[in-house]
Amino acid sequence: MNLWEQTDRPFDERVEALLDEMTTAEMAGQLGAFWPRPKERKEGGGEVAPMESVMSSGEFEEVSRDGLGHLTRVFGSAPVAVEEGVANLARFQAQVVERSRFGIPAIAHEECLTGLTAWGATVYPAAIAWGATFDPDLIEEMAAAIGQDMAALGVHQGLSPLLDVVRDYRWGRVEETIGEDPLLVGSLGAAYVRGLQGAGVDATLKHFVGYSASRAGRNHAPVSIGTRELEDILLPPFEMAVREGGVASVMNSYSDLDGVPAAASRHLLTHVLRERWGFTGTVVSDYWSVSFLQGMHRVVDDLTEAGALSLRAGMDVELPETGAFGHLAEAIDRGLLSEAELREATRRVLLQKAKLGLLDPDWDPQTAGAATDLDSPRNRDIARRVAEESIVLLANEQELLPLRAEKIALVGPIASDALTFLGCYSFPNHVMQRHPDMSTGLDMVTLADAVRAEFADAEVAVEAGVPILDPDTSGIAAAVEAAKAAEVAIVAVGDKAGMFGHGTSGEGCDVVDLRLPGAQAALVEAVLDTGTPTVLLVVSGRPYSLGAFADRAAAIVQAFMPGAEGGMAMAGVLSGRVNPVGKLPVGIPDHPGGQPGTYIAPPLGWFSDGVSNLDPRPLFPFGHGRSYTTYEVSGLELSADEVTTDGELTVTATVTNTGDRAGAEVVQVYLSDLTGQVVRPLKQLVAYVKVPLEAGESRTVTFGLHTDLMSFTGLDKTRIVEPGAMEVKVGSSSEDLPLAGGFTLTGDVREVAEGRVLLPTISLGSLG
């Protein structure tokens, strides 16, 4: 038996023995991929992405002749039943193994941000809804279920989670993010990584890094940010997922940062990721981004230069197909790349394969479980719970909710279209738009049917009023009549996800401002003008400006694309069967302009009377969310008035459910650096915990805040903790912070080494 096949030997030893036997062409083969795309897409029809047909590679026999690194989306490219997909994957794997002199199979990867992107698979809530749960344990449970389904099919790697921090709400991919705060994004992202990888499927962080800070919120646009925004806002979630989650793979961003494409940035892919953070996994390219170095960024003359530049920067695998990396042997001949550099990238890919069991002599492509139920009751139960915990009650000043009515008017384009519950990377919205004659493969209850079921004794009239995007207002009159005849009106407005302009939210679906799409604002105005008490229900992938309606709507509910179980979850919140516990992972703007703006702002980025006629403050702030019960946060205690710059502060508070029903409150801790050598944010979240409480119960919460959590990028661009006055605030949103205390950091300025503390410690006291 060959040494690399001996499972009792260390992975590194097995991989080195294999590398010693490989030719240059065989090493390069491990860095490429093949996408078995449907025939109609090979011919340029129904493309997933712009320029897809231009970037497509050669036939399978050519691409895999010297071995193959990845097989791309065998399940996720067309509607195939589980049995057919398993058979397709097994057939391709058998051919890869046969063509490889060493019998090495490929890594099979799929998209999985809202669940496995495959026909008939459960669609979970969008990532922005994960953020609204503020519940890492729940997200880890969800990811574990996704990973178990993928592993059963023979899939090895998932291209999730997305850890871009929202910087501009106009960006189409806001729905794929977890929110606008680095701690929230990083802690939930690391939880997703643990869940997926605990099930045996490698996770992939994306998009590394800066993508979400593109100019004007435009997809693929240049990124012009400073070192501090990069180091203190955008990089920390990725660092958390590397160091706390142990992620196996990272994907680059399409964008260029200050003129350097991320796919060609040695600073990002090698210095930051590997040398600073100790990442040992693989870096895979976002689809066609290596070829984009020539075709879009124009930093090289040909694909040979593109492949060499990217690999030398730290790229290991070109996805979704072998294009520029098909020229790596030529790059060596031209002196653009060394064999040692090629070997290093191949070493990382083979090490990943070894850990996945793909170098084991008993590996068999036929062992995948064709009987797997991708939409199991277990999956649906998790999807329901994530949906319920993600719905945010924004306002209920008139206490109209929970609803009690015998005649209800449900109006709006969301009412009868369950696809509006799903994100752009869900299979029904991502793929099935190209197959309009087929079933989506997923049973879902529309909001209209859910409301009828939830309010079984009520008369429910349903009118669309307007389409989601088309400016057709001919249906508003019927909606108005329904509202006039009802005791209560529910106006359901928002988004329908799509790709590259074929939707109002999603990849390539960017917007010029934050008005509700199409004529939906006119519908809301018309229903409000009837005087019928109205619930405004927004089902969207990004926050929209609601300031024009807030003082007239009796209640406002925000649901961020709540997935396949979203209909009943939303109806449950409206009826009171579900007590809302969601909190905003992004702010809800007051007015449609004056963006971008998130809560992490310096003094001049916030409202300052007389400085500007524009007030950037949100209508509803980050972390906000109401309930059908009430809570009180009290009894703030700080462990010390003075803390050395290398010490730790303990923050203690008590949260009490002061209402008459069970619920859960998210206790949030924010820090403010009152004076710094560089401009500092007014406040930033440093700890949070969701605390379930029965009516009348109390619980003490203790947060351990190492001073590393108070560090920032100083004048000389090193990370430091600086002595000086600090303020800590505790409460239930970034603006509702009733508890405040001060302390002083003492001692010398401390430079923070790599390996810093990234997360607080949290302990819950006994129930009282």
PDB file of N, CA and C in Angstrom, residues 399-433:
ATOM      1  N   GLU A 399     -51.085  49.090  20.676  1.00  0.00           N
ATOM      2  CA  GLU A 399     -51.372  47.749  21.199  1.00  0.00           C
ATOM      3  C   GLU A 399     -52.414  47.023  20.358  1.00  0.00           C
ATOM      4  N   LEU A 400     -52.301  47.209  19.043  1.00  0.00           N
ATOM      5  CA  LEU A 400     -53.184  46.487  18.130  1.00  0.00           C
ATOM      6  C   LEU A 400     -52.817  45.004  18.079  1.00  0.00           C
ATOM      7  N   LEU A 401     -51.560  44.718  18.265  1.00  0.00           N
ATOM      8  CA  LEU A 401     -51.090  43.333  18.293  1.00  0.00           C
ATOM      9  C   LEU A 401     -50.977  42.859  19.739  1.00  0.00           C
ATOM     10  N   PRO A 402     -51.280  41.579  19.979  1.00  0.00           N
ATOM     11  CA  PRO A 402     -51.799  40.554  19.065  1.00  0.00           C
ATOM     12  C   PRO A 402     -53.197  40.918  18.545  1.00  0.00           C
ATOM     13  N   LEU A 403     -53.442  40.531  17.278  1.00  0.00           N
ATOM     14  CA  LEU A 403     -54.692  40.874  16.615  1.00  0.00           C
ATOM     15  C   LEU A 403     -55.882  40.128  17.221  1.00  0.00           C
ATOM     16  N   ARG A 404     -56.981  40.856  17.358  1.00  0.00           N
ATOM     17  CA  ARG A 404     -58.267  40.276  17.721  1.00  0.00           C
ATOM     18  C   ARG A 404     -59.303  40.931  16.821  1.00  0.00           C
ATOM     19  N   ALA A 405     -59.694  40.238  15.761  1.00  0.00           N
ATOM     20  CA  ALA A 405     -60.609  40.847  14.802  1.00  0.00           C
ATOM     21  C   ALA A 405     -61.402  39.767  14.084  1.00  0.00           C
ATOM     22  N   GLU A 406     -62.624  40.128  13.667  1.00  0.00           N
ATOM     23  CA  GLU A 406     -63.471  39.203  12.924  1.00  0.00           C
ATOM     24  C   GLU A 406     -63.411  39.460  11.418  1.00  0.00           C
ATOM     25  N   LYS A 407     -62.975  40.674  11.014  1.00  0.00           N
ATOM     26  CA  LYS A 407     -62.835  40.991   9.587  1.00  0.00           C
ATOM     27  C   LYS A 407     -61.460  41.593   9.361  1.00  0.00           C
ATOM     28  N   ILE A 408     -60.638  40.874   8.605  1.00  0.00           N
ATOM     29  CA  ILE A 408     -59.256  41.277   8.360  1.00  0.00           C
ATOM     30  C   ILE A 408     -59.046  41.473   6.867  1.00  0.00           C
ATOM     31  N   ALA A 409     -58.414  42.564   6.495  1.00  0.00           N
ATOM     32  CA  ALA A 409     -57.984  42.770   5.108  1.00  0.00           C
ATOM     33  C   ALA A 409     -56.476  42.554   5.046  1.00  0.00           C
ATOM     34  N   LEU A 410     -56.061  41.582   4.253  1.00  0.00           N
ATOM     35  CA  LEU A 410     -54.640  41.333   4.026  1.00  0.00           C
ATOM     36  C   LEU A 410     -54.321  41.802   2.619  1.00  0.00           C
ATOM     37  N   VAL A 411     -53.570  42.879   2.516  1.00  0.00           N
ATOM     38  CA  VAL A 411     -53.274  43.448   1.202  1.00  0.00           C
ATOM     39  C   VAL A 411     -51.772  43.548   1.018  1.00  0.00           C
ATOM     40  N   GLY A 412     -51.370  43.585  -0.238  1.00  0.00           N
ATOM     41  CA  GLY A 412     -49.956  43.714  -0.558  1.00  0.00           C
ATOM     42  C   GLY A 412     -49.447  42.545  -1.381  1.00  0.00           C
ATOM     43  N   PRO A 413     -48.365  42.752  -2.130  1.00  0.00           N
ATOM     44  CA  PRO A 413     -47.862  41.723  -3.051  1.00  0.00           C
ATOM     45  C   PRO A 413     -47.224  40.527  -2.358  1.00  0.00           C
ATOM     46  N   ILE A 414     -46.915  40.638  -1.075  1.00  0.00           N
ATOM     47  CA  ILE A 414     -46.325  39.524  -0.336  1.00  0.00           C
ATOM     48  C   ILE A 414     -47.383  38.477   0.010  1.00  0.00           C
ATOM     49  N   ALA A 415     -48.653  38.886   0.067  1.00  0.00           N
ATOM     50  CA  ALA A 415     -49.702  38.061   0.655  1.00  0.00           C
ATOM     51  C   ALA A 415     -49.820  36.679   0.018  1.00  0.00           C
ATOM     52  N   SER A 416     -49.724  36.606  -1.308  1.00  0.00           N
ATOM     53  CA  SER A 416     -50.005  35.333  -1.993  1.00  0.00           C
ATOM     54  C   SER A 416     -48.788  34.762  -2.701  1.00  0.00           C
ATOM     55  N   ASP A 417     -47.608  35.266  -2.403  1.00  0.00           N
ATOM     56  CA  ASP A 417     -46.388  34.789  -3.065  1.00  0.00           C
ATOM     57  C   ASP A 417     -45.383  34.346  -2.019  1.00  0.00           C
ATOM     58  N   ALA A 418     -45.336  33.039  -1.749  1.00  0.00           N
ATOM     59  CA  ALA A 418     -44.434  32.519  -0.720  1.00  0.00           C
ATOM     60  C   ALA A 418     -42.971  32.600  -1.123  1.00  0.00           C
ATOM     61  N   LEU A 419     -42.689  32.780  -2.418  1.00  0.00           N
ATOM     62  CA  LEU A 419     -41.291  32.908  -2.833  1.00  0.00           C
ATOM     63  C   LEU A 419     -40.652  34.174  -2.262  1.00  0.00           C
ATOM     64  N   THR A 420     -41.469  35.124  -1.821  1.00  0.00           N
ATOM     65  CA  THR A 420     -40.927  36.334  -1.205  1.00  0.00           C
ATOM     66  C   THR A 420     -40.304  36.048   0.156  1.00  0.00           C
ATOM     67  N   PHE A 421     -40.549  34.863   0.698  1.00  0.00           N
ATOM     68  CA  PHE A 421     -39.960  34.496   1.987  1.00  0.00           C
ATOM     69  C   PHE A 421     -38.508  34.024   1.836  1.00  0.00           C
ATOM     70  N   LEU A 422     -38.062  33.799   0.603  1.00  0.00           N
ATOM     71  CA  LEU A 422     -36.801  33.095   0.363  1.00  0.00           C
ATOM     72  C   LEU A 422     -35.726  34.021  -0.188  1.00  0.00           C
ATOM     73  N   GLY A 423     -34.476  33.742   0.176  1.00  0.00           N
ATOM     74  CA  GLY A 423     -33.355  34.531  -0.288  1.00  0.00           C
ATOM     75  C   GLY A 423     -32.941  34.206  -1.711  1.00  0.00           C
ATOM     76  N   CYS A 424     -31.988  34.985  -2.231  1.00  0.00           N
ATOM     77  CA  CYS A 424     -31.602  34.826  -3.635  1.00  0.00           C
ATOM     78  C   CYS A 424     -30.811  33.546  -3.870  1.00  0.00           C
ATOM     79  N   TYR A 425     -30.201  32.974  -2.832  1.00  0.00           N
ATOM     80  CA  TYR A 425     -29.469  31.718  -3.001  1.00  0.00           C
ATOM     81  C   TYR A 425     -30.294  30.507  -2.581  1.00  0.00           C
ATOM     82  N   SER A 426     -31.588  30.702  -2.380  1.00  0.00           N
ATOM     83  CA  SER A 426     -32.474  29.551  -2.217  1.00  0.00           C
ATOM     84  C   SER A 426     -32.692  28.937  -3.594  1.00  0.00           C
ATOM     85  N   PHE A 427     -32.856  27.633  -3.654  1.00  0.00           N
ATOM     86  CA  PHE A 427     -32.986  26.966  -4.949  1.00  0.00           C
ATOM     87  C   PHE A 427     -34.185  27.478  -5.753  1.00  0.00           C
ATOM     88  N   PRO A 428     -35.369  27.683  -5.140  1.00  0.00           N
ATOM     89  CA  PRO A 428     -36.502  28.174  -5.935  1.00  0.00           C
ATOM     90  C   PRO A 428     -36.246  29.517  -6.596  1.00  0.00           C
ATOM     91  N   ASN A 429     -35.550  30.429  -5.925  1.00  0.00           N
ATOM     92  CA  ASN A 429     -35.282  31.736  -6.526  1.00  0.00           C
ATOM     93  C   ASN A 429     -33.996  31.746  -7.341  1.00  0.00           C
ATOM     94  N   HIS A 430     -33.056  30.891  -7.000  1.00  0.00           N
ATOM     95  CA  HIS A 430     -31.737  30.901  -7.642  1.00  0.00           C
ATOM     96  C   HIS A 430     -31.732  30.122  -8.955  1.00  0.00           C
ATOM     97  N   VAL A 431     -32.458  29.027  -8.997  1.00  0.00           N
ATOM     98  CA  VAL A 431     -32.403  28.117 -10.148  1.00  0.00           C
ATOM     99  C   VAL A 431     -33.757  27.962 -10.834  1.00  0.00           C
ATOM    100  N   MET A 432     -34.832  27.844 -10.066  1.00  0.00           N
ATOM    101  CA  MET A 432     -36.116  27.473 -10.657  1.00  0.00           C
ATOM    102  C   MET A 432     -36.726  28.563 -11.528  1.00  0.00           C
ATOM    103  N   GLN A 433     -36.213  29.781 -11.440  1.00  0.00           N
ATOM    104  CA  GLN A 433     -36.680  30.815 -12.366  1.00  0.00           C
ATOM    105  C   GLN A 433     -36.381  30.440 -13.809  1.00  0.00           C
TER     106      GLN A 433
END
